[in-house]
mmCIF file of C-alpha atoms in Angstrom:
data_model
loop_
_atom_site.group_PDB
_atom_site.id
_atom_site.type_symbol
_atom_site.label_atom_id
_atom_site.label_comp_id
_atom_site.label_asym_id
_atom_site.label_seq_id
_atom_site.Cartn_x
_atom_site.Cartn_y
_atom_site.Cartn_z
ATOM 1 C CA UNK V 1 9.254 -35.901 11.557
ATOM 2 C CA UNK V 2 7.372 -34.344 14.452
ATOM 3 C CA UNK V 3 3.531 -35.029 14.220
ATOM 4 C CA UNK V 4 2.171 -32.374 16.650
ATOM 5 C CA UNK V 5 2.143 -28.986 14.865
ATOM 6 C CA UNK V 6 4.062 -25.957 16.501
ATOM 7 C CA UNK V 7 2.078 -22.999 17.872
ATOM 8 C CA UNK V 8 3.158 -20.132 15.601
ATOM 9 C CA UNK V 9 3.400 -16.239 16.381
ATOM 10 C CA UNK V 10 3.745 -13.845 13.368
ATOM 11 C CA UNK V 11 4.835 -10.392 13.907
ATOM 12 C CA UNK V 12 4.156 -7.855 10.882
ATOM 13 C CA UNK V 13 1.154 -10.021 10.105
ATOM 14 C CA UNK V 14 -0.689 -7.390 8.458
ATOM 15 C CA UNK V 15 2.499 -6.324 5.973
ATOM 16 C CA UNK V 16 2.645 -7.640 2.576
ATOM 17 C CA UNK V 17 3.875 -11.284 2.901
ATOM 18 C CA UNK V 18 2.785 -11.202 6.283
ATOM 19 C CA UNK V 19 -1.000 -11.672 5.556
ATOM 20 C CA UNK V 20 0.027 -14.765 3.428
ATOM 21 C CA UNK V 21 1.935 -16.482 6.146
ATOM 22 C CA UNK V 22 -0.637 -15.839 8.583
ATOM 23 C CA UNK V 23 -3.270 -17.350 6.452
ATOM 24 C CA UNK V 24 -0.976 -20.036 5.502
ATOM 25 C CA UNK V 25 -0.083 -20.984 8.984
ATOM 26 C CA UNK V 26 -3.820 -20.848 10.127
ATOM 27 C CA UNK V 27 -5.004 -22.734 6.829
ATOM 28 C CA UNK V 28 -2.271 -25.548 7.708
ATOM 29 C CA UNK V 29 -3.400 -26.362 11.246
ATOM 30 C CA UNK V 30 -1.131 -24.756 13.289
ATOM 31 C CA UNK V 31 -2.542 -22.819 16.263
ATOM 32 C CA UNK V 32 -1.549 -19.007 14.940
ATOM 33 C CA UNK V 33 -1.270 -15.820 16.985
ATOM 34 C CA UNK V 34 -0.563 -12.643 15.263
ATOM 35 C CA UNK V 35 0.912 -9.716 17.198
ATOM 36 C CA UNK V 36 -0.944 -6.630 15.969
ATOM 37 C CA UNK V 37 -0.307 -2.939 16.969
ATOM 38 C CA UNK V 38 -3.417 -0.945 18.146
ATOM 39 C CA UNK V 39 -2.820 1.464 15.437
ATOM 40 C CA UNK V 40 -3.255 -1.277 12.828
ATOM 41 C CA UNK V 41 -7.000 -1.883 14.172
ATOM 42 C CA UNK V 42 -7.793 1.544 13.720
ATOM 43 C CA UNK V 43 -6.731 1.687 9.935
ATOM 44 C CA UNK V 44 -9.801 0.247 8.096
ATOM 45 C CA UNK V 45 -7.835 -1.975 5.351
ATOM 46 C CA UNK V 46 -5.832 -3.741 8.188
ATOM 47 C CA UNK V 47 -8.633 -3.794 10.689
ATOM 48 C CA UNK V 48 -10.645 -5.750 7.646
ATOM 49 C CA UNK V 49 -7.570 -7.963 7.523
ATOM 50 C CA UNK V 50 -7.422 -8.575 11.106
ATOM 51 C CA UNK V 51 -11.089 -9.564 11.104
ATOM 52 C CA UNK V 52 -10.361 -12.045 8.429
ATOM 53 C CA UNK V 53 -7.704 -13.578 10.379
ATOM 54 C CA UNK V 54 -10.244 -13.784 13.284
ATOM 55 C CA UNK V 55 -12.218 -15.779 10.860
ATOM 56 C CA UNK V 56 -9.667 -18.361 10.405
ATOM 57 C CA UNK V 57 -9.228 -18.848 13.855
ATOM 58 C CA UNK V 58 -6.173 -16.833 14.613
ATOM 59 C CA UNK V 59 -5.538 -15.341 18.108
ATOM 60 C CA UNK V 60 -4.946 -11.686 17.888
ATOM 61 C CA UNK V 61 -2.659 -10.213 20.419
ATOM 62 C CA UNK V 62 -1.866 -6.407 21.120
ATOM 63 C CA UNK V 63 1.522 -5.592 20.889
ATOM 64 C CA UNK V 64 4.540 -3.644 19.657
ATOM 65 C CA UNK V 65 8.183 -4.254 18.604
ATOM 66 C CA UNK V 66 9.007 -1.419 20.995
ATOM 67 C CA UNK V 67 7.191 -3.001 23.729
ATOM 68 C CA UNK V 68 9.382 -5.576 25.248
ATOM 69 C CA UNK V 69 6.644 -6.875 27.673
ATOM 70 C CA UNK V 70 3.953 -7.543 24.983
ATOM 71 C CA UNK V 71 6.477 -9.163 22.957
ATOM 72 C CA UNK V 72 7.609 -11.566 25.878
ATOM 73 C CA UNK V 73 4.238 -12.175 26.747
ATOM 74 C CA UNK V 74 3.086 -13.043 23.269
ATOM 75 C CA UNK V 75 6.244 -15.534 22.748
ATOM 76 C CA UNK V 76 5.096 -17.291 26.105
ATOM 77 C CA UNK V 77 2.141 -18.719 23.859
ATOM 78 C CA UNK V 78 4.070 -20.236 20.933
ATOM 79 C CA UNK V 79 6.945 -22.705 19.995
ATOM 80 C CA UNK V 80 7.767 -20.716 16.548
ATOM 81 C CA UNK V 81 7.978 -17.000 16.012
ATOM 82 C CA UNK V 82 7.986 -15.830 12.544
ATOM 83 C CA UNK V 83 8.765 -11.884 11.584
ATOM 84 C CA UNK V 84 7.573 -10.563 8.352
ATOM 85 C CA UNK V 85 8.242 -7.147 9.458
ATOM 86 C CA UNK V 86 9.021 -4.388 6.715
ATOM 87 C CA UNK V 87 11.897 -2.444 6.104
ATOM 88 C CA UNK V 88 11.686 0.342 8.661
ATOM 89 C CA UNK V 89 11.403 -2.018 11.483
ATOM 90 C CA UNK V 90 14.250 -4.627 10.509
ATOM 91 C CA UNK V 91 16.590 -3.696 13.303
ATOM 92 C CA UNK V 92 13.582 -3.699 15.862
ATOM 93 C CA UNK V 93 13.939 -7.521 15.476
ATOM 94 C CA UNK V 94 16.789 -7.178 17.794
ATOM 95 C CA UNK V 95 14.140 -6.999 20.458
ATOM 96 C CA UNK V 96 12.339 -9.880 19.307
ATOM 97 C CA UNK V 97 15.758 -11.802 19.971
ATOM 98 C CA UNK V 98 15.842 -10.493 23.461
ATOM 99 C CA UNK V 99 12.310 -11.186 24.141
ATOM 100 C CA UNK V 100 12.641 -14.882 23.007
ATOM 101 C CA UNK V 101 15.779 -15.060 25.737
ATOM 102 C CA UNK V 102 13.848 -13.519 28.274
ATOM 103 C CA UNK V 103 10.673 -15.395 27.848
ATOM 104 C CA UNK V 104 12.185 -18.485 29.428
ATOM 105 C CA UNK V 105 10.108 -20.456 26.734
ATOM 106 C CA UNK V 106 12.110 -22.997 24.796
ATOM 107 C CA UNK V 107 11.528 -21.377 21.260
ATOM 108 C CA UNK V 108 11.942 -24.175 18.748
ATOM 109 C CA UNK V 109 12.373 -21.895 15.679
ATOM 110 C CA UNK V 110 12.930 -18.057 14.897
ATOM 111 C CA UNK V 111 12.397 -16.942 11.430
ATOM 112 C CA UNK V 112 13.557 -13.337 10.724
ATOM 113 C CA UNK V 113 12.065 -11.371 8.211
ATOM 114 C CA UNK V 114 13.849 -12.390 5.058
ATOM 115 C CA UNK V 115 11.647 -13.422 2.345
ATOM 116 C CA UNK V 116 13.828 -12.033 -0.445
ATOM 117 C CA UNK V 117 17.429 -12.628 -1.564
ATOM 118 C CA UNK V 118 20.103 -14.284 0.363
ATOM 119 C CA UNK V 119 21.619 -11.338 2.152
ATOM 120 C CA UNK V 120 24.853 -13.503 2.894
ATOM 121 C CA UNK V 121 25.236 -13.936 -0.851
ATOM 122 C CA UNK V 122 24.437 -10.787 -2.288
ATOM 123 C CA UNK V 123 26.070 -8.457 -5.266
ATOM 124 C CA UNK V 124 23.546 -5.924 -4.541
ATOM 125 C CA UNK V 125 24.835 -1.965 -4.320
ATOM 126 C CA UNK V 126 22.946 1.049 -3.252
ATOM 127 C CA UNK V 127 19.582 1.056 -0.892
ATOM 128 C CA UNK V 128 19.295 -2.662 -1.544
ATOM 129 C CA UNK V 129 22.751 -3.631 -0.228
ATOM 130 C CA UNK V 130 21.912 -1.248 3.079
ATOM 131 C CA UNK V 131 18.631 -3.016 3.462
ATOM 132 C CA UNK V 132 20.470 -6.483 3.052
ATOM 133 C CA UNK V 133 23.065 -5.475 5.493
ATOM 134 C CA UNK V 134 20.566 -4.878 8.191
ATOM 135 C CA UNK V 135 19.036 -8.368 7.791
ATOM 136 C CA UNK V 136 22.345 -9.868 7.867
ATOM 137 C CA UNK V 137 23.262 -7.892 11.156
ATOM 138 C CA UNK V 138 19.802 -9.545 12.337
ATOM 139 C CA UNK V 139 20.919 -12.957 11.258
ATOM 140 C CA UNK V 140 24.394 -12.610 13.323
ATOM 141 C CA UNK V 141 22.407 -11.522 16.349
ATOM 142 C CA UNK V 142 20.155 -14.651 16.206
ATOM 143 C CA UNK V 143 23.225 -16.671 15.804
ATOM 144 C CA UNK V 144 25.372 -15.095 18.785
ATOM 145 C CA UNK V 145 22.410 -15.567 20.821
ATOM 146 C CA UNK V 146 22.102 -19.369 20.022
ATOM 147 C CA UNK V 147 18.448 -18.927 18.851
ATOM 148 C CA UNK V 148 17.428 -21.845 16.755
ATOM 149 C CA UNK V 149 16.491 -20.439 13.344
ATOM 150 C CA UNK V 150 15.221 -20.899 9.838
ATOM 151 C CA UNK V 151 16.186 -18.244 7.097
ATOM 152 C CA UNK V 152 13.610 -18.298 4.230
ATOM 153 C CA UNK V 153 14.944 -17.019 0.979
ATOM 154 C CA UNK V 154 11.824 -16.790 -1.374
ATOM 155 C CA UNK V 155 13.819 -14.304 -3.933
ATOM 156 C CA UNK V 156 10.886 -12.371 -6.129
ATOM 157 C CA UNK V 157 7.255 -12.123 -4.739
ATOM 158 C CA UNK V 158 5.137 -12.846 -8.069
ATOM 159 C CA UNK V 159 2.751 -9.709 -7.101
ATOM 160 C CA UNK V 160 5.378 -7.528 -7.302
ATOM 161 C CA UNK V 161 7.755 -8.695 -10.192
ATOM 162 C CA UNK V 162 5.788 -11.006 -12.177
ATOM 163 C CA UNK V 163 2.383 -9.466 -12.436
ATOM 164 C CA UNK V 164 4.563 -6.197 -13.832
ATOM 165 C CA UNK V 165 7.191 -8.012 -15.879
ATOM 166 C CA UNK V 166 9.830 -6.585 -13.344
ATOM 167 C CA UNK V 167 8.572 -3.194 -13.844
ATOM 168 C CA UNK V 168 7.526 -2.799 -10.214
ATOM 169 C CA UNK V 169 8.223 0.866 -9.681
ATOM 170 C CA UNK V 170 5.165 1.452 -11.983
ATOM 171 C CA UNK V 171 3.118 -0.225 -9.543
ATOM 172 C CA UNK V 172 1.366 -2.100 -12.437
ATOM 173 C CA UNK V 173 -1.458 -4.746 -11.069
ATOM 174 C CA UNK V 174 -1.013 -6.633 -14.631
ATOM 175 C CA UNK V 175 1.517 -7.342 -17.201
ATOM 176 C CA UNK V 176 1.941 -4.299 -19.736
ATOM 177 C CA UNK V 177 0.733 -4.939 -23.293
ATOM 178 C CA UNK V 178 2.422 -2.163 -25.011
ATOM 179 C CA UNK V 179 5.942 -1.538 -24.109
ATOM 180 C CA UNK V 180 8.511 -2.890 -21.322
ATOM 181 C CA UNK V 181 11.737 -1.841 -19.898
ATOM 182 C CA UNK V 182 14.581 -4.725 -20.055
ATOM 183 C CA UNK V 183 17.473 -4.338 -17.327
ATOM 184 C CA UNK V 184 21.063 -5.056 -18.767
ATOM 185 C CA UNK V 185 20.693 -7.572 -21.319
ATOM 186 C CA UNK V 186 17.819 -9.301 -19.813
ATOM 187 C CA UNK V 187 19.509 -12.608 -19.533
ATOM 188 C CA UNK V 188 20.000 -12.849 -16.092
ATOM 189 C CA UNK V 189 18.407 -15.595 -13.950
ATOM 190 C CA UNK V 190 15.965 -14.858 -11.357
ATOM 191 C CA UNK V 191 13.250 -16.749 -9.394
ATOM 192 C CA UNK V 192 9.678 -15.765 -8.909
ATOM 193 C CA UNK V 193 7.411 -17.237 -6.614
ATOM 194 C CA UNK V 194 3.447 -16.999 -5.839
ATOM 195 C CA UNK V 195 2.965 -15.402 -2.298
ATOM 196 C CA UNK V 196 0.548 -18.455 -1.253
ATOM 197 C CA UNK V 197 3.462 -21.024 -2.315
ATOM 198 C CA UNK V 198 6.070 -19.293 -0.264
ATOM 199 C CA UNK V 199 3.688 -19.503 2.895
ATOM 200 C CA UNK V 200 2.957 -22.986 1.989
ATOM 201 C CA UNK V 201 6.826 -24.035 1.755
ATOM 202 C CA UNK V 202 7.238 -22.000 4.967
ATOM 203 C CA UNK V 203 4.710 -23.828 6.826
ATOM 204 C CA UNK V 204 6.287 -27.139 5.822
ATOM 205 C CA UNK V 205 9.839 -25.878 6.970
ATOM 206 C CA UNK V 206 8.798 -24.549 10.582
ATOM 207 C CA UNK V 207 8.612 -27.994 12.125
ATOM 208 C CA UNK V 208 11.195 -29.827 9.877
ATOM 209 C CA UNK V 209 14.528 -31.065 11.615
ATOM 210 C CA UNK V 210 16.030 -30.756 8.100
ATOM 211 C CA UNK V 211 15.670 -27.057 8.134
ATOM 212 C CA UNK V 212 16.925 -26.459 11.504
ATOM 213 C CA UNK V 213 19.659 -23.706 11.631
ATOM 214 C CA UNK V 214 19.719 -23.507 7.689
ATOM 215 C CA UNK V 215 18.766 -21.324 5.134
ATOM 216 C CA UNK V 216 15.760 -22.695 2.911
ATOM 217 C CA UNK V 217 15.621 -21.631 -0.629
ATOM 218 C CA UNK V 218 12.144 -21.599 -2.626
ATOM 219 C CA UNK V 219 13.888 -22.186 -5.913
ATOM 220 C CA UNK V 220 11.295 -24.404 -7.975
ATOM 221 C CA UNK V 221 12.654 -25.422 -11.317
ATOM 222 C CA UNK V 222 10.146 -23.982 -13.439
ATOM 223 C CA UNK V 223 10.191 -20.494 -11.663
ATOM 224 C CA UNK V 224 14.084 -20.037 -12.458
ATOM 225 C CA UNK V 225 13.951 -17.502 -15.628
ATOM 226 C CA UNK V 226 15.237 -14.191 -17.067
ATOM 227 C CA UNK V 227 13.414 -11.129 -17.718
ATOM 228 C CA UNK V 228 13.734 -12.097 -21.612
ATOM 229 C CA UNK V 229 12.005 -15.311 -20.719
ATOM 230 C CA UNK V 230 9.155 -13.833 -19.005
ATOM 231 C CA UNK V 231 8.731 -11.278 -21.722
ATOM 232 C CA UNK V 232 8.894 -13.749 -24.333
ATOM 233 C CA UNK V 233 6.295 -16.249 -22.448
ATOM 234 C CA UNK V 234 3.750 -13.082 -21.937
ATOM 235 C CA UNK V 235 4.023 -11.928 -25.871
ATOM 236 C CA UNK V 236 3.385 -15.405 -26.907
ATOM 237 C CA UNK V 237 0.491 -15.397 -24.559
ATOM 238 C CA UNK V 238 -1.110 -12.170 -25.797
ATOM 239 C CA UNK V 239 0.008 -12.575 -29.479
ATOM 240 C CA UNK V 240 1.790 -9.578 -29.633
ATOM 241 C CA UNK V 241 5.308 -8.102 -29.439
ATOM 242 C CA UNK V 242 6.117 -5.539 -27.069
ATOM 243 C CA UNK V 243 8.022 -2.356 -27.358
ATOM 244 C CA UNK V 244 11.344 -3.123 -25.557
ATOM 245 C CA UNK V 245 13.850 -0.096 -23.938
ATOM 246 C CA UNK V 246 16.915 -1.628 -22.762
ATOM 247 C CA UNK V 247 18.590 0.143 -19.660
ATOM 248 C CA UNK V 248 22.377 -0.683 -19.593
ATOM 249 C CA UNK V 249 23.713 -1.414 -16.051
ATOM 250 C CA UNK V 250 25.695 2.185 -16.334
ATOM 251 C CA UNK V 251 22.642 3.899 -16.693
ATOM 252 C CA UNK V 252 20.789 2.000 -14.130
ATOM 253 C CA UNK V 253 23.585 2.623 -11.612
ATOM 254 C CA UNK V 254 23.267 6.380 -12.363
ATOM 255 C CA UNK V 255 19.572 6.297 -11.954
ATOM 256 C CA UNK V 256 19.640 5.106 -8.641
ATOM 257 C CA UNK V 257 21.171 7.463 -6.428
ATOM 258 C CA UNK V 258 19.028 10.233 -8.486
ATOM 259 C CA UNK V 259 15.832 8.753 -7.565
ATOM 260 C CA UNK V 260 13.679 9.280 -4.621
ATOM 261 C CA UNK V 261 12.846 6.769 -2.149
ATOM 262 C CA UNK V 262 11.324 3.825 -2.658
ATOM 263 C CA UNK V 263 12.115 4.209 -6.310
ATOM 264 C CA UNK V 264 15.673 3.878 -5.691
ATOM 265 C CA UNK V 265 15.350 0.592 -3.642
ATOM 266 C CA UNK V 266 13.051 -0.753 -6.645
ATOM 267 C CA UNK V 267 15.775 0.015 -9.122
ATOM 268 C CA UNK V 268 18.672 -1.240 -6.888
ATOM 269 C CA UNK V 269 16.779 -4.413 -6.416
ATOM 270 C CA UNK V 270 15.949 -4.619 -10.206
ATOM 271 C CA UNK V 271 19.841 -4.151 -10.756
ATOM 272 C CA UNK V 272 20.995 -6.687 -8.214
ATOM 273 C CA UNK V 273 18.012 -9.283 -9.469
ATOM 274 C CA UNK V 274 17.794 -8.748 -13.318
ATOM 275 C CA UNK V 275 21.363 -7.462 -14.147
ATOM 276 C CA UNK V 276 23.560 -9.101 -11.642
ATOM 277 C CA UNK V 277 21.772 -12.382 -11.132
ATOM 278 C CA UNK V 278 21.720 -11.997 -7.247
ATOM 279 C CA UNK V 279 19.465 -15.018 -6.777
ATOM 280 C CA UNK V 280 21.095 -17.554 -9.039
ATOM 281 C CA UNK V 281 24.998 -16.944 -9.203
ATOM 282 C CA UNK V 282 25.911 -19.295 -6.627
ATOM 283 C CA UNK V 283 25.562 -23.135 -5.517
ATOM 284 C CA UNK V 284 23.107 -24.223 -2.643
ATOM 285 C CA UNK V 285 25.694 -26.307 -0.523
ATOM 286 C CA UNK V 286 24.223 -28.699 2.102
ATOM 287 C CA UNK V 287 26.347 -27.038 4.862
ATOM 288 C CA UNK V 288 24.101 -23.797 4.808
ATOM 289 C CA UNK V 289 21.260 -24.320 2.694
ATOM 290 C CA UNK V 290 18.536 -26.757 1.306
ATOM 291 C CA UNK V 291 16.166 -26.218 -1.413
ATOM 292 C CA UNK V 292 12.172 -26.345 -0.788
ATOM 293 C CA UNK V 293 10.795 -27.843 -3.674
ATOM 294 C CA UNK V 294 13.241 -30.859 -3.594
ATOM 295 C CA UNK V 295 12.114 -31.244 0.321
ATOM 296 C CA UNK V 296 8.754 -31.044 -0.531
ATOM 297 C CA UNK V 297 8.104 -32.207 -3.941
ATOM 298 C CA UNK V 298 4.267 -32.707 -2.736
ATOM 299 C CA UNK V 299 3.546 -28.901 -2.456
ATOM 300 C CA UNK V 300 2.115 -27.735 -5.848
ATOM 301 C CA UNK V 301 3.600 -24.660 -6.686
ATOM 302 C CA UNK V 302 2.538 -22.426 -9.361
ATOM 303 C CA UNK V 303 4.610 -21.858 -12.314
ATOM 304 C CA UNK V 304 5.623 -18.480 -14.193
ATOM 305 C CA UNK V 305 3.595 -19.819 -16.684
ATOM 306 C CA UNK V 306 0.459 -20.760 -14.879
ATOM 307 C CA UNK V 307 0.714 -17.479 -13.126
ATOM 308 C CA UNK V 308 0.968 -15.349 -16.286
ATOM 309 C CA UNK V 309 -2.171 -17.081 -17.644
ATOM 310 C CA UNK V 310 -4.572 -15.494 -15.323
ATOM 311 C CA UNK V 311 -3.895 -12.083 -17.067
ATOM 312 C CA UNK V 312 -4.736 -13.063 -20.546
#
């Protein structure tokens, strides 16, 4: 195992998962750089976040995905590039790939913006399928250019899916205490992970030769649960039975195209994850993947049970 920690550049660090990746990188002792757009600095909330990065010792570099020169310059500082850009910027990651090639720097690893379901093994439909197709296209470009990579599959973010009992379209910040919508029969198994744990596993993977040119799945055993499991666990914690409305697959598939964006995407994700079992239907083969909690048993992850306890 490498003893010296890689220098890391995070692109998209002021986004949802990006913030956790930047913090995780800095806190785990990596010299960390964050590429930030000028516009983000003038946004009060993002400006505050950038200041918190600086307080952790992160170097802020001004730049933009559409500005190749700023990308090439930023890449020259580091060994590893992690992209956490959002949906609207996914295809702009092709610029990162060409900047890596152009920089002349031997980049040890590129982690494109994945942080969700495995897009090469998906049963998704509609807008979720379209988003996943873009991520798959970026993967193919990475591979075609011979850029060393790791794809991190963390499945569901707890903050979106667990804190809402999978009602992420409601924008709840804590689990409902009266009623809940169950997708399909509620029995499909999903995988739900806390954002700080995702960052911790990602940081362990960046310098690990076992994860080079592989997909890293964050599938800790205690976090593989169905929607019914999660609801029952929550009911036992609050000592109350929730009123349940079941939405059949047929109803959900009708609702997706009739819904405005981003609701259509959230419903399509719910269909893929909680009806089709998109995260758990396949076996991880050593030829393409490794499982993070097996590789790093010393990482103390937060279980679904522990996560829900904070809301009681």
